Short mmCIF file of C-alpha atoms and ligand atoms in Angstrom, two decimals:
data_model
loop_
_atom_site.label_atom_id
_atom_site.label_comp_id
_atom_site.label_asym_id
_atom_site.label_seq_id
_atom_site.Cartn_x
_atom_site.Cartn_y
_atom_site.Cartn_z
CA MET A 1 79.92 81.87 -39.21
CA ALA A 2 82.12 78.99 -39.24
CA SER A 3 82.08 78.48 -35.70
CA ARG A 4 79.98 75.65 -33.99
CA TYR A 5 79.49 77.76 -30.85
CA VAL A 6 77.54 80.91 -29.59
CA GLU A 7 78.42 82.65 -26.60
CA ARG A 8 76.01 82.19 -23.62
CA PHE A 9 77.72 83.67 -20.36
CA SER A 10 80.57 86.07 -19.78
CA ALA A 11 83.43 85.22 -17.76
CA LYS A 12 81.85 87.43 -15.03
CA GLU A 13 78.70 85.87 -14.93
CA ARG A 14 80.33 82.46 -14.82
CA VAL A 15 82.46 83.38 -11.92
CA LEU A 16 79.66 84.77 -10.09
CA HIS A 17 77.62 81.49 -10.56
CA TRP A 18 80.32 79.29 -9.33
CA PHE A 19 81.01 81.55 -6.45
CA VAL A 20 77.56 81.31 -5.42
CA THR A 21 77.72 77.60 -5.62
CA ILE A 22 80.77 77.13 -3.64
CA ALA A 23 79.18 79.42 -0.88
CA PHE A 24 76.02 77.46 -1.08
CA PHE A 25 77.76 74.03 -0.57
CA ILE A 26 79.82 75.25 2.21
CA LEU A 27 76.54 76.43 3.70
CA VAL A 28 75.01 73.18 3.21
CA PHE A 29 77.86 71.16 4.71
CA SER A 30 78.48 73.46 7.66
CA GLY A 31 74.68 73.55 8.36
CA LEU A 32 73.84 69.89 8.17
CA GLY A 33 75.09 69.35 11.84
CA LEU A 34 73.11 72.06 12.98
CA TYR A 35 70.16 70.95 11.07
CA SER A 36 69.95 67.39 12.81
CA ARG A 37 72.07 65.40 15.30
CA LEU A 38 71.92 62.68 12.50
CA PHE A 39 74.56 64.78 10.55
CA THR A 40 76.79 65.61 13.62
CA GLY A 41 79.68 63.94 11.77
CA TRP A 42 79.72 66.69 9.19
CA PHE A 43 81.01 69.22 11.95
CA ASP A 44 84.35 67.34 11.62
CA LEU A 45 84.89 68.99 8.15
CA PHE A 46 85.17 72.26 9.95
CA GLY A 47 87.21 71.28 12.83
CA GLY A 48 83.93 70.86 15.31
CA GLY A 49 80.54 72.57 15.84
CA LYS A 50 82.12 76.01 16.68
CA GLY A 51 84.13 75.93 13.51
CA ALA A 52 81.08 74.97 11.48
CA ILE A 53 79.21 77.94 12.86
CA LEU A 54 82.10 80.17 11.90
CA PHE A 55 82.28 78.82 8.56
CA HIS A 56 78.40 79.04 8.38
CA LYS A 57 78.41 82.68 9.31
CA ILE A 58 81.13 83.64 6.76
CA ALA A 59 79.71 81.66 3.88
CA GLY A 60 76.38 83.12 4.70
CA LEU A 61 77.35 86.63 4.14
CA LEU A 62 79.25 85.71 0.97
CA PHE A 63 76.17 83.86 -0.39
CA PHE A 64 73.79 86.37 0.38
CA ALA A 65 75.67 89.03 -1.34
CA SER A 66 76.72 87.03 -4.26
CA SER A 67 73.35 85.27 -4.73
CA LEU A 68 71.34 88.48 -4.59
CA LEU A 69 73.95 90.08 -7.15
CA LEU A 70 73.16 86.93 -9.37
CA PHE A 71 69.62 87.54 -8.96
CA LEU A 72 69.73 91.40 -9.72
CA SER A 73 72.06 90.75 -12.74
CA HIS A 74 69.41 88.92 -14.44
CA ARG A 75 66.49 90.28 -12.80
CA LYS A 76 64.90 91.64 -16.14
CA GLU A 77 65.28 88.28 -17.95
CA ILE A 78 64.19 86.40 -15.15
CA THR A 79 61.22 88.22 -13.87
CA THR A 80 59.21 88.66 -17.11
CA PHE A 81 57.06 86.02 -18.45
CA ASP A 82 55.52 85.80 -22.02
CA GLU A 83 52.91 83.60 -23.98
CA ASP A 84 55.68 80.97 -24.79
CA ASP A 85 56.71 80.87 -20.98
CA ARG A 86 52.88 80.12 -20.26
CA ASP A 87 53.05 77.34 -22.90
CA TRP A 88 56.29 75.90 -21.28
CA VAL A 89 54.45 75.89 -17.70
CA THR A 90 51.24 74.30 -19.03
CA LYS A 91 53.26 71.50 -20.75
CA ARG A 92 55.53 71.23 -17.92
CA GLY A 93 58.55 71.95 -20.15
CA GLY A 94 58.04 68.71 -21.88
CA TYR A 95 59.65 66.95 -19.08
CA LEU A 96 56.82 64.55 -18.14
CA SER A 97 56.76 62.62 -21.51
CA ARG A 98 59.34 61.19 -24.07
CA GLU A 99 57.72 62.99 -26.90
CA GLU A 100 59.80 65.81 -28.38
CA GLU A 101 58.24 69.18 -27.39
CA HIS A 102 59.53 72.44 -28.65
CA PHE A 103 59.27 75.53 -26.88
CA ASN A 104 59.91 78.97 -27.99
CA SER A 105 62.10 80.03 -25.07
CA GLY A 106 64.07 83.13 -24.71
CA LYS A 107 67.50 83.11 -23.07
CA PHE A 108 65.88 81.35 -20.01
CA ASN A 109 62.88 79.10 -20.04
CA ALA A 110 59.98 79.51 -17.58
CA GLY A 111 61.39 76.76 -15.45
CA GLN A 112 64.70 78.43 -15.19
CA LYS A 113 63.07 81.88 -14.53
CA LEU A 114 61.08 80.32 -11.74
CA PHE A 115 64.05 78.37 -10.13
CA GLY A 116 65.79 81.90 -10.29
CA ILE A 117 62.95 83.76 -8.63
CA PHE A 118 62.77 81.02 -6.00
CA ILE A 119 66.64 81.18 -5.16
CA GLY A 120 66.34 85.11 -5.10
CA ALA A 121 63.49 84.92 -2.53
CA ALA A 122 65.26 81.90 -0.74
CA THR A 123 68.45 84.01 -0.45
CA VAL A 124 66.31 86.77 1.12
CA ALA A 125 64.52 84.69 3.49
CA LEU A 126 67.69 82.63 4.65
CA GLY A 127 69.71 86.01 5.11
CA VAL A 128 67.17 87.76 7.09
CA SER A 129 66.26 84.91 9.35
CA GLY A 130 69.96 84.13 9.79
CA VAL A 131 70.54 87.68 11.41
CA PHE A 132 68.15 86.74 14.12
CA ILE A 133 69.67 83.36 14.57
CA TRP A 134 73.17 84.88 14.66
CA ALA A 135 72.35 86.89 17.86
CA PRO A 136 69.25 85.25 19.29
CA THR A 137 69.46 86.87 22.73
CA ALA A 138 69.27 90.42 21.16
CA PHE A 139 65.85 89.83 19.53
CA PRO A 140 62.47 89.01 20.57
CA ARG A 141 61.89 85.31 21.29
CA LEU A 142 58.95 84.81 18.84
CA ILE A 143 61.02 86.28 16.13
CA VAL A 144 64.00 84.18 16.73
CA GLN A 145 62.01 81.02 17.15
CA PHE A 146 60.08 81.72 13.75
CA SER A 147 63.51 82.54 12.17
CA LEU A 148 64.72 78.94 13.23
CA LEU A 149 61.40 77.59 11.58
CA LEU A 150 61.83 79.70 8.43
CA HIS A 151 65.64 78.94 7.92
CA GLY A 152 65.07 75.32 8.25
CA LEU A 153 62.18 75.28 5.69
CA THR A 154 63.92 77.50 3.25
CA PHE A 155 66.97 75.48 3.47
CA VAL A 156 65.07 72.09 2.71
CA LEU A 157 63.19 73.72 -0.28
CA ALA A 158 66.64 75.30 -1.57
CA VAL A 159 68.43 71.92 -1.44
CA MET A 160 65.45 70.23 -3.23
CA PHE A 161 65.52 72.86 -6.16
CA VAL A 162 69.02 72.86 -6.35
CA ILE A 163 69.10 69.05 -6.87
CA VAL A 164 66.66 69.52 -9.66
CA HIS A 165 68.75 72.54 -10.99
CA ILE A 166 71.94 70.30 -11.01
CA TYR A 167 70.23 67.41 -12.76
CA LEU A 168 68.71 69.52 -15.39
CA ALA A 169 71.69 71.62 -16.06
CA THR A 170 74.15 68.53 -16.50
CA ILE A 171 73.04 65.11 -17.50
CA GLY A 172 69.11 66.00 -17.92
CA ASN A 173 70.27 68.25 -20.66
CA PRO A 174 73.50 67.50 -22.25
CA GLY A 175 75.41 70.34 -23.56
CA THR A 176 74.11 72.78 -20.94
CA LEU A 177 76.87 72.77 -18.68
CA GLU A 178 79.31 73.86 -21.39
CA GLY A 179 77.83 77.23 -21.32
CA MET A 180 78.37 77.71 -17.63
CA LEU A 181 82.01 76.14 -17.73
CA TYR A 182 83.42 77.98 -21.09
CA GLY A 183 81.07 80.46 -21.66
CA HIS A 184 79.75 79.24 -25.01
CA VAL A 185 77.14 76.47 -26.17
CA ARG A 186 76.66 74.62 -29.34
CA ARG A 187 74.45 76.21 -31.77
CA ILE A 188 72.35 73.03 -32.07
CA TRP A 189 71.82 73.10 -28.37
CA ALA A 190 70.83 76.90 -28.65
CA ARG A 191 68.44 76.20 -31.48
CA LYS A 192 66.78 73.38 -29.46
CA HIS A 193 66.35 74.76 -25.98
CA HIS A 194 66.26 78.67 -26.62
CA PRO A 195 65.27 79.07 -30.04
CA LYS A 196 64.17 82.85 -29.43
CA TRP A 197 67.12 83.89 -27.78
CA TYR A 198 69.28 82.02 -30.54
CA ARG A 199 67.56 84.03 -33.23
CA GLU A 200 68.58 87.30 -31.53
CA VAL A 201 72.01 86.64 -30.97
CA GLY A 202 73.30 83.51 -32.90
CA GLU A 203 72.00 83.83 -36.54
CA MET B 1 63.00 57.92 34.73
CA GLY B 2 59.86 57.52 37.03
CA ASP B 3 61.20 55.77 40.11
CA THR B 4 64.57 57.47 40.23
CA ARG B 5 63.40 60.88 39.24
CA VAL B 6 64.26 63.48 41.78
CA GLY B 7 62.82 67.22 41.70
CA PHE B 8 61.78 70.24 43.70
CA LEU B 9 58.41 70.98 45.05
CA ILE B 10 58.28 74.94 45.42
CA ASP B 11 55.35 76.16 47.70
CA THR B 12 55.15 79.79 46.83
CA SER B 13 52.94 80.58 49.76
CA ARG B 14 55.97 79.84 52.09
CA CYS B 15 58.54 81.99 50.49
CA ILE B 16 59.39 85.10 52.27
CA GLY B 17 61.74 86.44 49.65
CA CYS B 18 64.97 86.33 51.63
CA ARG B 19 66.81 85.03 48.37
CA SER B 20 69.12 82.71 50.64
CA CYS B 21 68.56 80.15 47.80
CA GLN B 22 70.28 83.00 45.25
CA VAL B 23 73.13 83.34 47.50
CA ALA B 24 73.70 79.67 48.22
CA CYS B 25 73.68 78.79 44.62
CA LYS B 26 76.14 81.26 43.89
CA GLN B 27 78.37 80.24 46.69
CA TRP B 28 78.17 76.47 45.81
CA ASN B 29 78.71 77.12 42.04
CA LYS B 30 81.38 79.82 42.56
CA LEU B 31 79.41 82.38 40.48
CA THR B 32 80.77 86.06 40.55
CA VAL B 33 78.37 88.99 41.29
CA ASP B 34 76.43 90.70 38.55
CA GLU B 35 76.21 94.43 38.47
CA THR B 36 72.83 95.60 38.78
CA ARG B 37 71.02 98.86 38.91
CA ASN B 38 68.30 100.07 41.10
CA GLU B 39 65.12 100.22 39.20
CA GLY B 40 62.85 101.22 42.06
CA THR B 41 62.17 97.50 42.96
CA PHE B 42 63.33 95.18 45.48
CA GLU B 43 63.72 92.58 42.94
CA ASN B 44 67.46 92.10 42.02
CA PRO B 45 68.78 91.09 39.68
CA ARG B 46 65.72 91.59 37.37
CA ASP B 47 66.75 88.56 35.09
CA LEU B 48 68.72 85.23 35.14
CA THR B 49 72.20 85.49 33.99
CA SER B 50 75.22 83.22 33.20
CA GLN B 51 76.26 83.89 36.88
CA LEU B 52 72.75 83.50 38.39
CA TYR B 53 70.89 80.00 38.20
CA ASN B 54 67.92 80.80 40.25
CA ARG B 55 66.53 84.01 41.58
CA ILE B 56 63.39 85.34 43.50
CA ARG B 57 60.74 87.03 41.34
CA PHE B 58 58.96 89.85 43.25
CA VAL B 59 55.51 90.13 42.15
CA GLU B 60 53.75 93.10 43.37
CA GLY B 61 49.91 92.85 43.89
CA ASP B 62 47.16 94.79 45.67
CA ASP B 63 46.35 93.64 49.05
CA GLY B 64 42.69 94.86 49.01
CA LYS B 65 43.40 97.54 51.52
CA GLY B 66 45.29 99.98 49.43
CA GLY B 67 48.61 98.33 50.31
CA VAL B 68 51.12 96.19 48.53
CA LYS B 69 51.07 92.41 48.69
CA TRP B 70 54.06 90.75 47.69
CA SER B 71 54.33 87.13 45.98
CA PHE B 72 57.58 85.50 45.70
CA PHE B 73 58.53 83.19 42.86
CA ASN B 74 61.74 81.18 42.48
CA GLU B 75 62.57 81.30 38.77
CA ARG B 76 65.09 78.51 37.30
CA CYS B 77 65.38 75.56 34.99
CA LEU B 78 62.51 73.42 35.63
CA HIS B 79 64.16 70.09 34.29
CA CYS B 80 61.14 69.33 32.04
CA GLY B 81 60.40 65.61 31.22
CA GLU B 82 60.22 66.73 27.54
CA ALA B 83 62.93 69.27 27.30
CA GLY B 84 62.81 71.94 24.50
CA CYS B 85 66.46 72.69 25.18
CA MET B 86 67.64 69.14 24.68
CA LYS B 87 65.25 68.78 21.65
CA VAL B 88 67.32 71.40 19.65
CA CYS B 89 70.92 71.06 20.91
CA PRO B 90 73.07 70.11 17.99
CA ALA B 91 76.07 69.43 20.24
CA PRO B 92 75.91 65.89 21.63
CA GLY B 93 76.70 65.72 25.42
CA ALA B 94 76.18 69.57 25.70
CA LEU B 95 72.86 68.97 27.39
CA TYR B 96 71.96 65.58 28.69
CA ARG B 97 69.46 63.78 30.96
CA THR B 98 70.74 62.10 34.08
CA HIS B 99 69.30 58.84 35.55
CA GLU B 100 67.77 61.08 38.07
CA GLY B 101 65.93 62.95 35.57
CA ILE B 102 68.12 66.10 35.72
CA VAL B 103 68.85 68.02 32.45
CA GLY B 104 72.61 68.48 33.01
CA TYR B 105 75.08 70.33 30.81
CA ASN B 106 78.55 70.05 29.96
CA ALA B 107 79.84 73.80 28.84
CA GLU B 108 82.95 72.10 27.21
CA LYS B 109 80.82 70.30 24.64
CA CYS B 110 78.51 73.47 24.02
CA ILE B 111 79.09 75.11 20.64
CA SER B 112 77.43 78.43 21.67
CA CYS B 113 74.60 78.14 19.07
CA LYS B 114 72.02 79.38 21.64
CA TYR B 115 69.27 77.50 20.18
CA CYS B 116 68.42 76.07 23.59
CA VAL B 117 67.02 79.50 24.87
CA SER B 118 64.60 79.90 21.75
CA ALA B 119 63.24 76.13 22.52
CA CYS B 120 62.90 76.40 26.39
CA PRO B 121 59.43 77.21 27.35
CA PHE B 122 60.65 79.06 30.25
CA ASN B 123 63.41 81.13 28.64
CA VAL B 124 66.00 79.75 31.14
CA PRO B 125 69.27 79.14 29.54
CA ARG B 126 72.08 81.80 29.56
CA TYR B 127 75.34 82.15 27.98
CA GLY B 128 78.48 83.54 29.48
CA GLY B 129 82.20 83.93 29.41
CA LYS B 130 84.11 85.16 26.42
CA GLU B 131 82.94 81.73 24.66
CA GLU B 132 79.32 82.30 25.43
CA LYS B 133 78.90 78.97 26.76
CA VAL B 134 75.34 77.67 28.03
CA SER B 135 74.62 77.97 31.82
CA LYS B 136 71.68 77.48 33.99
CA CYS B 137 70.48 75.27 37.22
CA HIS B 138 71.68 71.74 37.04
CA LEU B 139 69.82 70.73 39.99
CA CYS B 140 73.16 70.34 41.76
CA LEU B 141 73.96 67.34 39.91
CA ASP B 142 77.06 67.00 41.53
CA ARG B 143 75.83 67.19 45.26
CA VAL B 144 72.68 65.05 44.36
CA GLN B 145 74.90 62.28 43.17
CA GLY B 146 77.02 62.52 46.14
CA GLY B 147 73.82 62.19 48.07
CA ILE B 148 73.31 65.49 49.53
CA ALA B 149 70.38 68.08 48.93
CA PRO B 150 70.90 71.09 46.42
CA ALA B 151 72.49 74.05 47.74
CA CYS B 152 69.61 76.35 47.28
CA ALA B 153 67.18 73.83 48.99
CA LYS B 154 69.57 73.29 51.90
CA ALA B 155 69.70 77.18 52.24
CA CYS B 156 65.92 77.89 52.30
CA PRO B 157 64.82 78.64 55.81
CA THR B 158 60.99 78.23 55.32
CA GLU B 159 61.15 74.91 53.21
CA THR B 160 59.70 76.64 50.27
CA LEU B 161 62.16 74.59 48.28
CA LYS B 162 61.66 71.13 49.06
CA PHE B 163 63.75 68.50 47.29
CA GLY B 164 63.24 64.90 47.14
CA ARG B 165 61.83 62.10 44.97
CA ARG B 166 59.50 63.62 42.56
CA ASP B 167 56.84 61.05 43.01
CA ASP B 168 56.90 61.53 46.80
CA LEU B 169 56.83 65.37 46.76
CA VAL B 170 53.87 65.29 44.32
CA ALA B 171 51.89 62.74 46.46
CA LYS B 172 52.58 64.82 49.52
CA ALA B 173 51.52 67.91 47.91
CA LYS B 174 48.35 66.44 46.50
CA ALA B 175 47.45 65.13 49.99
CA ALA B 176 47.86 68.51 51.12
CA LYS B 177 45.40 69.72 48.62
CA LYS B 178 47.82 71.92 46.81
CA GLU B 179 47.16 73.48 43.41
CA LEU B 180 49.92 71.98 41.28
CA TYR B 181 51.71 73.60 38.49
CA GLY B 182 53.68 71.34 36.11
CA GLU B 183 52.64 67.86 37.47
CA ASN B 184 52.03 66.50 34.06
CA ASP B 185 52.99 68.97 31.47
CA LEU B 186 55.73 68.19 29.31
CA ASN B 187 56.03 64.78 30.63
CA GLY B 188 55.99 66.42 34.00
CA LEU B 189 58.45 69.07 35.05
CA GLY B 190 61.11 67.97 37.56
CA VAL B 191 60.47 71.34 39.43
CA VAL B 192 56.57 71.29 40.43
CA TYR B 193 55.33 74.42 41.83
CA ALA B 194 52.33 74.94 44.40
CA LEU B 195 51.14 78.32 43.44
CA ASP B 196 48.86 80.54 45.40
CA ALA B 197 47.88 82.63 42.29
CA PRO B 198 47.21 81.79 38.77
CA PRO B 199 50.66 80.90 36.82
CA GLU B 200 50.14 83.97 34.48
CA SER B 201 50.57 86.17 37.52
CA TYR B 202 53.97 84.77 38.13
CA GLY B 203 54.98 85.27 34.46
CA LEU B 204 54.49 81.61 33.88
CA PRO B 205 52.75 80.31 30.59
CA LYS B 206 49.46 78.93 31.49
CA LYS B 207 49.99 75.47 29.80
CA PRO B 208 53.65 75.25 29.14
CA SER B 209 54.68 73.56 25.76
CA ILE B 210 57.46 73.54 23.36
CA PRO B 211 57.10 76.91 21.25
CA MET B 212 54.99 76.14 18.20
CA SER B 213 57.83 77.19 15.77
CA ILE B 214 60.22 74.95 17.51
CA PHE B 215 57.73 72.05 17.28
CA LEU B 216 57.34 72.56 13.53
CA TRP B 217 60.94 73.09 12.87
CA LYS B 218 62.15 69.99 14.63
CA ASP B 219 59.26 67.52 14.40
CA VAL B 220 57.86 68.33 11.00
CA VAL B 221 60.30 70.35 8.76
CA LYS B 222 63.44 68.25 9.87
CA PRO B 223 61.93 64.73 9.02
CA LEU B 224 60.20 65.73 5.99
CA GLY B 225 63.20 67.62 4.87
CA ILE B 226 65.31 64.50 4.93
CA LEU B 227 62.48 62.65 2.77
CA GLY B 228 62.53 65.67 0.55
CA PHE B 229 66.39 65.30 0.01
CA TRP B 230 66.23 61.65 -0.97
CA GLY B 231 62.99 62.10 -2.85
CA SER B 232 64.42 64.68 -5.06
CA ILE B 233 67.50 62.77 -5.80
CA GLY B 234 65.11 59.63 -6.35
CA ALA B 235 63.09 61.54 -8.58
CA MET B 236 65.85 62.75 -10.88
CA LEU B 237 67.44 59.20 -11.19
CA LEU B 238 64.02 57.85 -12.06
CA HIS B 239 63.55 60.54 -14.43
CA TYR B 240 66.73 59.92 -16.14
CA VAL B 241 66.13 56.28 -16.76
CA THR B 242 62.29 56.53 -17.62
CA VAL B 243 61.68 59.74 -19.77
CA GLY B 244 65.22 60.27 -20.13
CA PRO B 245 67.61 63.24 -21.06
CA LYS B 246 66.82 65.90 -23.74
CA LYS B 247 69.59 64.50 -26.13
CA LEU B 248 70.95 66.92 -28.85
CA GLU B 249 70.80 65.35 -32.26
CA ASP B 250 73.99 64.05 -33.69
CA GLU B 251 75.80 67.38 -34.87
CA ASN B 252 76.94 65.65 -38.18
CA GLY B 253 73.60 64.09 -38.81
CA THR B 254 71.02 65.30 -41.10
CA GLN B 255 68.96 67.46 -38.58
CA GLY B 256 71.55 69.03 -36.33
CA GLY B 257 74.34 70.77 -38.31
CA ASP B 258 74.62 74.43 -38.29
CA HIS B 259 75.74 74.58 -42.19
CA GLY B 260 72.37 75.13 -43.57
CA LYS B 261 71.92 78.24 -41.27
C1 HEM C 301 77.07 71.65 -9.08
C2 HEM C 301 76.20 72.58 -8.82
C3 HEM C 301 75.59 73.45 -10.05
C4 HEM C 301 75.80 73.12 -11.38
C5 HEM C 301 76.44 71.99 -12.11
C6 HEM C 301 74.92 74.32 -12.10
C7 HEM C 301 75.01 74.48 -13.25
C8 HEM C 301 74.27 75.55 -14.04
C9 HEM C 301 74.29 75.69 -15.33
C10 HEM C 301 74.94 75.02 -16.37
C11 HEM C 301 73.48 76.98 -15.60
C12 HEM C 301 73.26 77.51 -16.95
C13 HEM C 301 72.00 77.08 -17.61
C14 HEM C 301 71.86 77.71 -18.92
O1 HEM C 301 72.77 77.75 -19.56
O2 HEM C 301 70.49 77.80 -19.35
C15 HEM C 301 73.03 77.59 -14.30
C16 HEM C 301 72.35 78.59 -14.04
C17 HEM C 301 72.20 79.06 -12.90
N1 HEM C 301 72.48 78.55 -11.77
FE1 HEM C 301 73.43 77.10 -11.47
N2 HEM C 301 74.59 75.24 -10.98
C18 HEM C 301 75.04 74.59 -9.90
C19 HEM C 301 74.65 75.08 -8.52
C20 HEM C 301 73.79 76.39 -8.54
C21 HEM C 301 73.34 76.68 -7.08
C22 HEM C 301 73.84 76.22 -5.69
C23 HEM C 301 72.70 77.84 -7.28
C24 HEM C 301 71.99 78.94 -6.35
C25 HEM C 301 71.84 78.54 -5.16
C26 HEM C 301 72.73 77.95 -8.77
C27 HEM C 301 71.78 79.22 -9.28
C28 HEM C 301 71.90 79.35 -10.70
C29 HEM C 301 70.74 80.39 -11.24
C30 HEM C 301 70.18 81.43 -10.55
C31 HEM C 301 71.06 80.25 -12.63
C32 HEM C 301 70.57 81.09 -13.80
C33 HEM C 301 69.55 80.54 -14.73
C34 HEM C 301 68.67 79.48 -13.98
O3 HEM C 301 67.70 80.04 -13.14
O4 HEM C 301 68.70 78.41 -14.23
N3 HEM C 301 73.33 77.15 -9.39
N4 HEM C 301 73.69 76.71 -13.39
S1 SF4 C 302 63.10 74.64 31.48
FE1 SF4 C 302 64.33 75.12 29.83
S2 SF4 C 302 66.45 74.81 30.16
FE2 SF4 C 302 65.17 73.83 31.77
S3 SF4 C 302 65.03 71.64 31.18
FE3 SF4 C 302 63.13 72.89 30.46
S4 SF4 C 302 63.60 73.38 28.48
FE4 SF4 C 302 65.61 72.85 29.31
S1 SF4 C 303 74.11 76.82 23.07
FE1 SF4 C 303 75.14 75.13 23.54
S2 SF4 C 303 73.88 73.81 24.94
FE2 SF4 C 303 72.62 75.46 23.99
S3 SF4 C 303 71.60 74.39 22.20
FE3 SF4 C 303 73.67 75.30 21.37
S4 SF4 C 303 75.33 73.79 21.75
FE4 SF4 C 303 73.57 73.03 23.03
S1 SF4 C 304 69.71 73.26 42.46
FE1 SF4 C 304 71.79 73.99 42.71
S2 SF4 C 304 72.33 74.89 40.66
FE2 SF4 C 304 70.05 74.71 40.87
S3 SF4 C 304 69.45 76.85 41.73
FE3 SF4 C 304 69.63 75.22 43.39
S4 SF4 C 304 71.88 75.48 44.09
FE4 SF4 C 304 71.53 76.54 41.98
#
């Protein structure tokens, strides 16, 4: 029991998470120029608009497959909510006040679960609409037009949620990133943020 | 645009379906043949292609005496005043408006995203070649800027296709009490029709507009999205300096260590 650390994510989980992240950012940067002519300059990263579209298609396939796998691999933890999660939601995770709040969270708190579900749903929405946008002349116009709208809307929401995710996983909750980088987190971190999970695995 | 805007006035009642316009356009633009199939109608080809910038739609109706009444409709890019294709095109210079109000294109700059066909109220742009670059009627930009009429208008034997200054064409048609299609829609279509039947019977939208999803995508989601992006970053920074992070207690301090456990 001398170790200050407790295992949080296996190497497989970590690689998958960073794979999804890299694919996501390739999609964002290659998609920016397609999103608005304000961002045409981003095409240069990919050798022009045609290159950006090619990168976007490849990264799209990789993101769809890997993100879906990430979701399915924590589906059980992420889609079951209990009383303690409800408490987290009513108090907004304690993020809106400077008072210390304590929540009896399991491996993931309610906010993380909701984020996980959102990303899973967004992955499906982006992937399905992406197929219609890929070959617009092969499908009915109304479906393609709606897909362009859905793809743009989901993209915006995903970027906004990911910004919040990055903040909370880094400077917003010091010590959290260690788990995704090295696989283990400090015991005091686990006890503070995920006490129910810590009781199961750490003590 | 107003004063210098050119366009067509297409009077469907004069058209005899000879398709000289189709042929003239192909010849001037050096377009190749499309393979077509006989599907039991005189209409041929059945759709615009990357090698066919205008065509005659054959609309079969009842003449009231048990026979067939033909209506002919010249289908092409309408050079909309507010052009859906230009609204969505992500490649600068691929679609552009000239000083004459023409919606021209430069296939070299096209990146083949094919957004333009989804945003076009009339389903006009087509994509051809190995690279699938955009193509459509360019209102004979090259000829018009050289001071000659478009090839299709020149070839038309019945003056169905009248080319000229848009204001003059519209004024003349109104003086002749024609029912006009596209005079004011979408900031005025560059190609205005005098139809002798309701627009729907020619397969035209009754009131042309930018498709709803495209409007929401480009005019609502896009600007709000940019706001949302900076808003999220701003909110996180604000959170950091007001509420602040959930810091861990000092590990060597009284509260935090794991020795007691
Ligand atoms: C630089 C970018 C990113 C950083 C620094 C980051 C960091 C992290 C960290 C530290 C965790 C573990 C949280 C914990 O231990 O409780 C995590 C979990 C997770 N990450 Fe990321 N992440 C990033 C980008 C992304 C992206 C782009 C996605 C998906 C599109 C994503 C999806 C997830 C999911 C689904 C989880 C599972 C737990 C949860 O829902 O929070 N991450 N991330
Ligand atoms: S008819 Fe279609 S292709 Fe032509 S200008 Fe209008 S939107 Fe563009
Ligand atoms: S297919 Fe070409 S012309 Fe059409 S929107 Fe895309 S880049 Fe522009
Ligand atoms: S204006 Fe020129 S490009 Fe357009 S249909 Fe007529 S001949 Fe073809």
